[in-house]
Amino acid sequence: MEWLSDNAQAISAVASVCTLLVWIFYAQLLYNGYIRQRRPRIIINRGKGIGTEALCLISNMSNEAIYIQHVVAVLHTQQGRYSLDVVEYQQQSDEDQDVSYRTHQGPLASGDYLHIQSFGNIVNQVKQHWKIDDEVLHGHNIQLDIRVIAIYGSEDMPVGASRSFSLDLDTEPNRQLTPASVDTVRLNGRRQRKRVLEWAKEIETHKAQ
């Protein structure tokens, strides 16, 4: 007790420092949790099948709504890279042969999803736009990238998401489309958002030509 009495000020100072460190630790946990909740989360996946007839699904798992600006399909072949914005497309009715114009550009609520055609239709759309030969699509090491460019909340810089799929049209229908990555790549960081902005500029430049 005499030692405690003699060193009371030092013990009090150490206890204050320890208390401060504990508060800083919990404040960091709360801040990290807040940042994690505010971080946009876009998922690209397959639905209603696993081959090229599967639907390309885009899900918004963020806490707030996102505004989808562009959905870009990038086809990598041995002859080159072909990209196309497929957020808007024409759809033909089987009954009356009418052609309707559809767009998926717009807001997507939190927890909601949409499908932007089947993967096979997306490949055909890129093929027709760039006039790609069938032999090119039946080559080796064909890869299809789906990129989403969106606006999240009040942020100025766009956010993005990307997922790659291996394409092999010479195999069984249920094996023609294989995800090359386990999960969707999120592009939320500052440097990554600059990359997404370059994607958007590339699209606008291509449309202006």
PDB file of C-alpha atoms in Angstrom:
ATOM      1  CA  MET A   1       0.000   0.000   0.000  1.00  0.00           C
ATOM      2  CA  GLU A   2       2.880   2.326   0.720  1.00  0.00           C
ATOM      3  CA  TRP A   3       4.323   1.621  -2.755  1.00  0.00           C
ATOM      4  CA  LEU A   4       0.949   2.306  -4.362  1.00  0.00           C
ATOM      5  CA  SER A   5       0.662   5.536  -2.416  1.00  0.00           C
ATOM      6  CA  ASP A   6       4.132   6.624  -3.450  1.00  0.00           C
ATOM      7  CA  ASN A   7       3.532   5.828  -7.138  1.00  0.00           C
ATOM      8  CA  ALA A   8      -0.109   6.877  -7.385  1.00  0.00           C
ATOM      9  CA  GLN A   9       0.547   9.561  -9.982  1.00  0.00           C
ATOM     10  CA  ALA A  10       2.565   7.241 -12.207  1.00  0.00           C
ATOM     11  CA  ILE A  11      -0.063   4.485 -11.934  1.00  0.00           C
ATOM     12  CA  SER A  12      -2.815   6.971 -12.721  1.00  0.00           C
ATOM     13  CA  ALA A  13      -0.917   8.181 -15.783  1.00  0.00           C
ATOM     14  CA  VAL A  14      -0.377   4.607 -17.039  1.00  0.00           C
ATOM     15  CA  ALA A  15      -4.062   3.772 -16.458  1.00  0.00           C
ATOM     16  CA  SER A  16      -5.118   6.878 -18.402  1.00  0.00           C
ATOM     17  CA  VAL A  17      -2.863   5.923 -21.301  1.00  0.00           C
ATOM     18  CA  CYS A  18      -4.240   2.352 -21.304  1.00  0.00           C
ATOM     19  CA  THR A  19      -7.815   3.671 -21.231  1.00  0.00           C
ATOM     20  CA  LEU A  20      -7.032   6.006 -24.131  1.00  0.00           C
ATOM     21  CA  LEU A  21      -5.558   3.112 -26.144  1.00  0.00           C
ATOM     22  CA  VAL A  22      -8.669   1.009 -25.492  1.00  0.00           C
ATOM     23  CA  TRP A  23     -10.913   3.853 -26.677  1.00  0.00           C
ATOM     24  CA  ILE A  24      -8.768   4.345 -29.779  1.00  0.00           C
ATOM     25  CA  PHE A  25      -9.015   0.611 -30.502  1.00  0.00           C
ATOM     26  CA  TYR A  26     -12.815   0.587 -30.254  1.00  0.00           C
ATOM     27  CA  ALA A  27     -13.073   3.827 -32.224  1.00  0.00           C
ATOM     28  CA  GLN A  28     -11.007   2.220 -34.985  1.00  0.00           C
ATOM     29  CA  LEU A  29     -13.307  -0.802 -34.990  1.00  0.00           C
ATOM     30  CA  LEU A  30     -16.383   1.432 -35.281  1.00  0.00           C
ATOM     31  CA  TYR A  31     -14.777   3.469 -38.045  1.00  0.00           C
ATOM     32  CA  ASN A  32     -13.768   0.373 -40.005  1.00  0.00           C
ATOM     33  CA  GLY A  33     -17.302  -1.001 -39.644  1.00  0.00           C
ATOM     34  CA  TYR A  34     -18.771   2.283 -40.888  1.00  0.00           C
ATOM     35  CA  ILE A  35     -16.417   2.396 -43.867  1.00  0.00           C
ATOM     36  CA  ARG A  36     -17.190  -1.233 -44.686  1.00  0.00           C
ATOM     37  CA  GLN A  37     -20.928  -0.522 -44.642  1.00  0.00           C
ATOM     38  CA  ARG A  38     -20.486   2.543 -46.843  1.00  0.00           C
ATOM     39  CA  ARG A  39     -18.339   0.696 -49.359  1.00  0.00           C
ATOM     40  CA  PRO A  40     -20.218  -0.199 -52.573  1.00  0.00           C
ATOM     41  CA  ARG A  41     -20.598  -3.891 -53.328  1.00  0.00           C
ATOM     42  CA  ILE A  42     -21.577  -4.999 -56.834  1.00  0.00           C
ATOM     43  CA  ILE A  43     -21.707  -8.697 -57.735  1.00  0.00           C
ATOM     44  CA  ILE A  44     -21.624 -10.164 -61.263  1.00  0.00           C
ATOM     45  CA  ASN A  45     -22.816 -13.746 -61.551  1.00  0.00           C
ATOM     46  CA  ARG A  46     -24.672 -16.327 -63.641  1.00  0.00           C
ATOM     47  CA  GLY A  47     -28.327 -17.209 -63.260  1.00  0.00           C
ATOM     48  CA  LYS A  48     -30.724 -19.825 -64.671  1.00  0.00           C
ATOM     49  CA  GLY A  49     -27.945 -22.027 -65.975  1.00  0.00           C
ATOM     50  CA  ILE A  50     -24.194 -22.291 -66.141  1.00  0.00           C
ATOM     51  CA  GLY A  51     -23.479 -22.280 -69.897  1.00  0.00           C
ATOM     52  CA  THR A  52     -23.699 -19.501 -72.453  1.00  0.00           C
ATOM     53  CA  GLU A  53     -27.497 -19.543 -72.094  1.00  0.00           C
ATOM     54  CA  ALA A  54     -27.164 -18.455 -68.467  1.00  0.00           C
ATOM     55  CA  LEU A  55     -28.315 -14.950 -67.639  1.00  0.00           C
ATOM     56  CA  CYS A  56     -25.758 -12.329 -66.679  1.00  0.00           C
ATOM     57  CA  LEU A  57     -26.891 -11.089 -63.271  1.00  0.00           C
ATOM     58  CA  ILE A  58     -25.806  -7.838 -61.645  1.00  0.00           C
ATOM     59  CA  SER A  59     -26.650  -7.501 -57.946  1.00  0.00           C
ATOM     60  CA  ASN A  60     -26.329  -4.426 -55.755  1.00  0.00           C
ATOM     61  CA  MET A  61     -25.317  -5.543 -52.262  1.00  0.00           C
ATOM     62  CA  SER A  62     -24.434  -2.010 -51.155  1.00  0.00           C
ATOM     63  CA  ASN A  63     -26.266  -0.212 -48.364  1.00  0.00           C
ATOM     64  CA  GLU A  64     -27.493   2.413 -50.810  1.00  0.00           C
ATOM     65  CA  ALA A  65     -28.751   2.444 -54.362  1.00  0.00           C
ATOM     66  CA  ILE A  66     -26.335   2.679 -57.281  1.00  0.00           C
ATOM     67  CA  TYR A  67     -26.844   4.245 -60.685  1.00  0.00           C
ATOM     68  CA  ILE A  68     -25.645   1.990 -63.486  1.00  0.00           C
ATOM     69  CA  GLN A  69     -24.040   4.004 -66.273  1.00  0.00           C
ATOM     70  CA  HIS A  70     -22.415   1.340 -68.410  1.00  0.00           C
ATOM     71  CA  VAL A  71     -22.151  -2.429 -68.645  1.00  0.00           C
ATOM     72  CA  VAL A  72     -19.190  -3.261 -70.844  1.00  0.00           C
ATOM     73  CA  ALA A  73     -18.459  -6.638 -72.414  1.00  0.00           C
ATOM     74  CA  VAL A  74     -14.809  -7.156 -73.352  1.00  0.00           C
ATOM     75  CA  LEU A  75     -13.998 -10.152 -75.533  1.00  0.00           C
ATOM     76  CA  HIS A  76     -10.345 -11.225 -75.482  1.00  0.00           C
ATOM     77  CA  THR A  77      -9.244 -13.358 -78.448  1.00  0.00           C
ATOM     78  CA  GLN A  78      -5.980 -14.297 -80.086  1.00  0.00           C
ATOM     79  CA  GLN A  79      -6.722 -11.689 -82.775  1.00  0.00           C
ATOM     80  CA  GLY A  80      -7.305  -8.832 -80.350  1.00  0.00           C
ATOM     81  CA  ARG A  81      -9.587  -7.263 -77.761  1.00  0.00           C
ATOM     82  CA  TYR A  82     -13.145  -6.203 -78.606  1.00  0.00           C
ATOM     83  CA  SER A  83     -15.235  -4.128 -76.201  1.00  0.00           C
ATOM     84  CA  LEU A  84     -18.841  -2.964 -76.365  1.00  0.00           C
ATOM     85  CA  ASP A  85     -21.267  -1.222 -74.024  1.00  0.00           C
ATOM     86  CA  VAL A  86     -24.209  -3.630 -73.724  1.00  0.00           C
ATOM     87  CA  VAL A  87     -26.289  -1.654 -71.220  1.00  0.00           C
ATOM     88  CA  GLU A  88     -28.567  -0.752 -74.140  1.00  0.00           C
ATOM     89  CA  TYR A  89     -29.623  -3.218 -76.803  1.00  0.00           C
ATOM     90  CA  GLN A  90     -32.374  -4.231 -79.206  1.00  0.00           C
ATOM     91  CA  GLN A  91     -34.601  -7.213 -78.507  1.00  0.00           C
ATOM     92  CA  GLN A  92     -36.689  -8.991 -81.113  1.00  0.00           C
ATOM     93  CA  SER A  93     -40.003 -10.616 -80.236  1.00  0.00           C
ATOM     94  CA  ASP A  94     -40.477 -14.223 -81.347  1.00  0.00           C
ATOM     95  CA  GLU A  95     -44.204 -13.760 -82.001  1.00  0.00           C
ATOM     96  CA  ASP A  96     -44.583 -10.611 -84.105  1.00  0.00           C
ATOM     97  CA  GLN A  97     -40.955 -10.031 -85.136  1.00  0.00           C
ATOM     98  CA  ASP A  98     -41.071  -6.536 -83.651  1.00  0.00           C
ATOM     99  CA  VAL A  99     -37.811  -5.077 -82.440  1.00  0.00           C
ATOM    100  CA  SER A 100     -37.919  -3.338 -79.061  1.00  0.00           C
ATOM    101  CA  TYR A 101     -35.274  -1.082 -77.574  1.00  0.00           C
ATOM    102  CA  ARG A 102     -34.197  -1.866 -74.017  1.00  0.00           C
ATOM    103  CA  THR A 103     -31.838  -0.212 -71.584  1.00  0.00           C
ATOM    104  CA  HIS A 104     -30.577  -1.145 -68.140  1.00  0.00           C
ATOM    105  CA  GLN A 105     -29.088   2.260 -67.478  1.00  0.00           C
ATOM    106  CA  GLY A 106     -30.564   3.709 -64.311  1.00  0.00           C
ATOM    107  CA  PRO A 107     -30.813   3.241 -60.543  1.00  0.00           C
ATOM    108  CA  LEU A 108     -30.587  -0.159 -58.877  1.00  0.00           C
ATOM    109  CA  ALA A 109     -31.873  -0.332 -55.314  1.00  0.00           C
ATOM    110  CA  SER A 110     -29.963  -1.886 -52.433  1.00  0.00           C
ATOM    111  CA  GLY A 111     -30.432  -5.663 -52.411  1.00  0.00           C
ATOM    112  CA  ASP A 112     -31.919  -5.641 -55.919  1.00  0.00           C
ATOM    113  CA  TYR A 113     -30.611  -7.261 -59.091  1.00  0.00           C
ATOM    114  CA  LEU A 114     -31.115  -7.244 -62.842  1.00  0.00           C
ATOM    115  CA  HIS A 115     -30.152  -9.457 -65.753  1.00  0.00           C
ATOM    116  CA  ILE A 116     -28.727  -8.020 -68.966  1.00  0.00           C
ATOM    117  CA  GLN A 117     -29.412 -10.798 -71.485  1.00  0.00           C
ATOM    118  CA  SER A 118     -27.758 -14.179 -71.612  1.00  0.00           C
ATOM    119  CA  PHE A 119     -23.995 -14.495 -71.946  1.00  0.00           C
ATOM    120  CA  GLY A 120     -24.506 -16.029 -75.402  1.00  0.00           C
ATOM    121  CA  ASN A 121     -26.488 -12.982 -76.556  1.00  0.00           C
ATOM    122  CA  ILE A 122     -23.796 -10.684 -75.188  1.00  0.00           C
ATOM    123  CA  VAL A 123     -21.112 -12.554 -77.141  1.00  0.00           C
ATOM    124  CA  ASN A 124     -23.236 -12.416 -80.298  1.00  0.00           C
ATOM    125  CA  GLN A 125     -23.779  -8.697 -79.828  1.00  0.00           C
ATOM    126  CA  VAL A 126     -20.023  -8.081 -79.620  1.00  0.00           C
ATOM    127  CA  LYS A 127     -19.490 -10.398 -82.573  1.00  0.00           C
ATOM    128  CA  GLN A 128     -22.016  -8.592 -84.785  1.00  0.00           C
ATOM    129  CA  HIS A 129     -20.797  -5.136 -83.831  1.00  0.00           C
ATOM    130  CA  TRP A 130     -17.162  -5.882 -84.620  1.00  0.00           C
ATOM    131  CA  LYS A 131     -17.930  -8.381 -87.431  1.00  0.00           C
ATOM    132  CA  ILE A 132     -15.880 -11.136 -85.811  1.00  0.00           C
ATOM    133  CA  ASP A 133     -15.556 -14.439 -87.698  1.00  0.00           C
ATOM    134  CA  ASP A 134     -16.931 -17.596 -86.117  1.00  0.00           C
ATOM    135  CA  GLU A 135     -13.497 -19.209 -86.338  1.00  0.00           C
ATOM    136  CA  VAL A 136     -12.139 -16.563 -83.984  1.00  0.00           C
ATOM    137  CA  LEU A 137     -14.719 -17.416 -81.318  1.00  0.00           C
ATOM    138  CA  HIS A 138     -13.859 -21.106 -81.609  1.00  0.00           C
ATOM    139  CA  GLY A 139     -10.197 -20.474 -80.911  1.00  0.00           C
ATOM    140  CA  HIS A 140      -8.297 -21.123 -77.694  1.00  0.00           C
ATOM    141  CA  ASN A 141      -7.950 -18.898 -74.629  1.00  0.00           C
ATOM    142  CA  ILE A 142     -11.104 -16.884 -75.304  1.00  0.00           C
ATOM    143  CA  GLN A 143     -12.111 -14.750 -72.331  1.00  0.00           C
ATOM    144  CA  LEU A 144     -15.161 -12.591 -71.680  1.00  0.00           C
ATOM    145  CA  ASP A 145     -14.967  -9.745 -69.167  1.00  0.00           C
ATOM    146  CA  ILE A 146     -18.106  -8.107 -67.809  1.00  0.00           C
ATOM    147  CA  ARG A 147     -17.485  -4.628 -66.382  1.00  0.00           C
ATOM    148  CA  VAL A 148     -19.988  -2.484 -64.513  1.00  0.00           C
ATOM    149  CA  ILE A 149     -19.531   1.276 -64.223  1.00  0.00           C
ATOM    150  CA  ALA A 150     -21.809   2.909 -61.657  1.00  0.00           C
ATOM    151  CA  ILE A 151     -22.292   5.968 -59.460  1.00  0.00           C
ATOM    152  CA  TYR A 152     -22.683   5.355 -55.723  1.00  0.00           C
ATOM    153  CA  GLY A 153     -24.415   7.871 -53.491  1.00  0.00           C
ATOM    154  CA  SER A 154     -23.186  11.439 -53.766  1.00  0.00           C
ATOM    155  CA  GLU A 155     -19.648  10.484 -54.757  1.00  0.00           C
ATOM    156  CA  ASP A 156     -18.239  12.137 -57.866  1.00  0.00           C
ATOM    157  CA  MET A 157     -15.911   9.384 -59.060  1.00  0.00           C
ATOM    158  CA  PRO A 158     -17.560   6.276 -60.520  1.00  0.00           C
ATOM    159  CA  VAL A 159     -17.145   2.869 -58.923  1.00  0.00           C
ATOM    160  CA  GLY A 160     -16.721  -0.351 -60.827  1.00  0.00           C
ATOM    161  CA  ALA A 161     -16.902  -4.112 -60.742  1.00  0.00           C
ATOM    162  CA  SER A 162     -15.436  -6.698 -63.065  1.00  0.00           C
ATOM    163  CA  ARG A 163     -15.539 -10.447 -63.498  1.00  0.00           C
ATOM    164  CA  SER A 164     -13.885 -12.664 -66.092  1.00  0.00           C
ATOM    165  CA  PHE A 165     -15.247 -15.825 -67.697  1.00  0.00           C
ATOM    166  CA  SER A 166     -13.430 -18.372 -69.823  1.00  0.00           C
ATOM    167  CA  LEU A 167     -15.306 -19.076 -73.050  1.00  0.00           C
ATOM    168  CA  ASP A 168     -15.004 -22.398 -74.887  1.00  0.00           C
ATOM    169  CA  LEU A 169     -17.704 -22.920 -77.513  1.00  0.00           C
ATOM    170  CA  ASP A 170     -16.299 -26.320 -78.568  1.00  0.00           C
ATOM    171  CA  THR A 171     -17.179 -28.050 -75.294  1.00  0.00           C
ATOM    172  CA  GLU A 172     -20.467 -29.245 -73.838  1.00  0.00           C
ATOM    173  CA  PRO A 173     -23.097 -26.496 -73.427  1.00  0.00           C
ATOM    174  CA  ASN A 174     -22.866 -26.544 -69.628  1.00  0.00           C
ATOM    175  CA  ARG A 175     -19.080 -26.071 -69.759  1.00  0.00           C
ATOM    176  CA  GLN A 176     -18.871 -23.317 -72.352  1.00  0.00           C
ATOM    177  CA  LEU A 177     -18.746 -20.572 -69.747  1.00  0.00           C
ATOM    178  CA  THR A 178     -16.502 -20.890 -66.683  1.00  0.00           C
ATOM    179  CA  PRO A 179     -15.787 -18.126 -64.169  1.00  0.00           C
ATOM    180  CA  ALA A 180     -12.085 -17.301 -64.212  1.00  0.00           C
ATOM    181  CA  SER A 181     -12.284 -15.786 -60.721  1.00  0.00           C
ATOM    182  CA  VAL A 182     -14.057 -16.927 -57.575  1.00  0.00           C
ATOM    183  CA  ASP A 183     -15.609 -13.541 -56.846  1.00  0.00           C
ATOM    184  CA  THR A 184     -16.303 -10.217 -58.502  1.00  0.00           C
ATOM    185  CA  VAL A 185     -13.399  -7.776 -58.418  1.00  0.00           C
ATOM    186  CA  ARG A 186     -14.448  -4.532 -56.719  1.00  0.00           C
ATOM    187  CA  LEU A 187     -12.920  -1.308 -57.987  1.00  0.00           C
ATOM    188  CA  ASN A 188     -13.575   1.132 -55.153  1.00  0.00           C
ATOM    189  CA  GLY A 189     -10.141   2.527 -54.307  1.00  0.00           C
ATOM    190  CA  ARG A 190      -8.911   5.897 -55.547  1.00  0.00           C
ATOM    191  CA  ARG A 191      -6.532   4.428 -58.122  1.00  0.00           C
ATOM    192  CA  GLN A 192      -9.093   1.841 -59.158  1.00  0.00           C
ATOM    193  CA  ARG A 193     -11.745   4.514 -59.663  1.00  0.00           C
ATOM    194  CA  LYS A 194      -9.396   6.382 -61.980  1.00  0.00           C
ATOM    195  CA  ARG A 195      -9.166   3.170 -63.982  1.00  0.00           C
ATOM    196  CA  VAL A 196     -12.980   2.941 -64.085  1.00  0.00           C
ATOM    197  CA  LEU A 197     -13.120   6.555 -65.244  1.00  0.00           C
ATOM    198  CA  GLU A 198     -10.776   5.655 -68.102  1.00  0.00           C
ATOM    199  CA  TRP A 199     -13.184   2.862 -69.066  1.00  0.00           C
ATOM    200  CA  ALA A 200     -16.044   5.371 -69.200  1.00  0.00           C
ATOM    201  CA  LYS A 201     -13.989   7.820 -71.293  1.00  0.00           C
ATOM    202  CA  GLU A 202     -13.074   5.007 -73.690  1.00  0.00           C
ATOM    203  CA  ILE A 203     -16.768   4.186 -74.151  1.00  0.00           C
ATOM    204  CA  GLU A 204     -17.725   7.790 -74.820  1.00  0.00           C
ATOM    205  CA  THR A 205     -14.853   8.155 -77.303  1.00  0.00           C
ATOM    206  CA  HIS A 206     -15.964   5.021 -79.138  1.00  0.00           C
ATOM    207  CA  LYS A 207     -19.579   6.265 -79.331  1.00  0.00           C
ATOM    208  CA  ALA A 208     -18.437   9.608 -80.698  1.00  0.00           C
ATOM    209  CA  GLN A 209     -16.581   7.994 -83.599  1.00  0.00           C
TER     210      GLN A 209
END
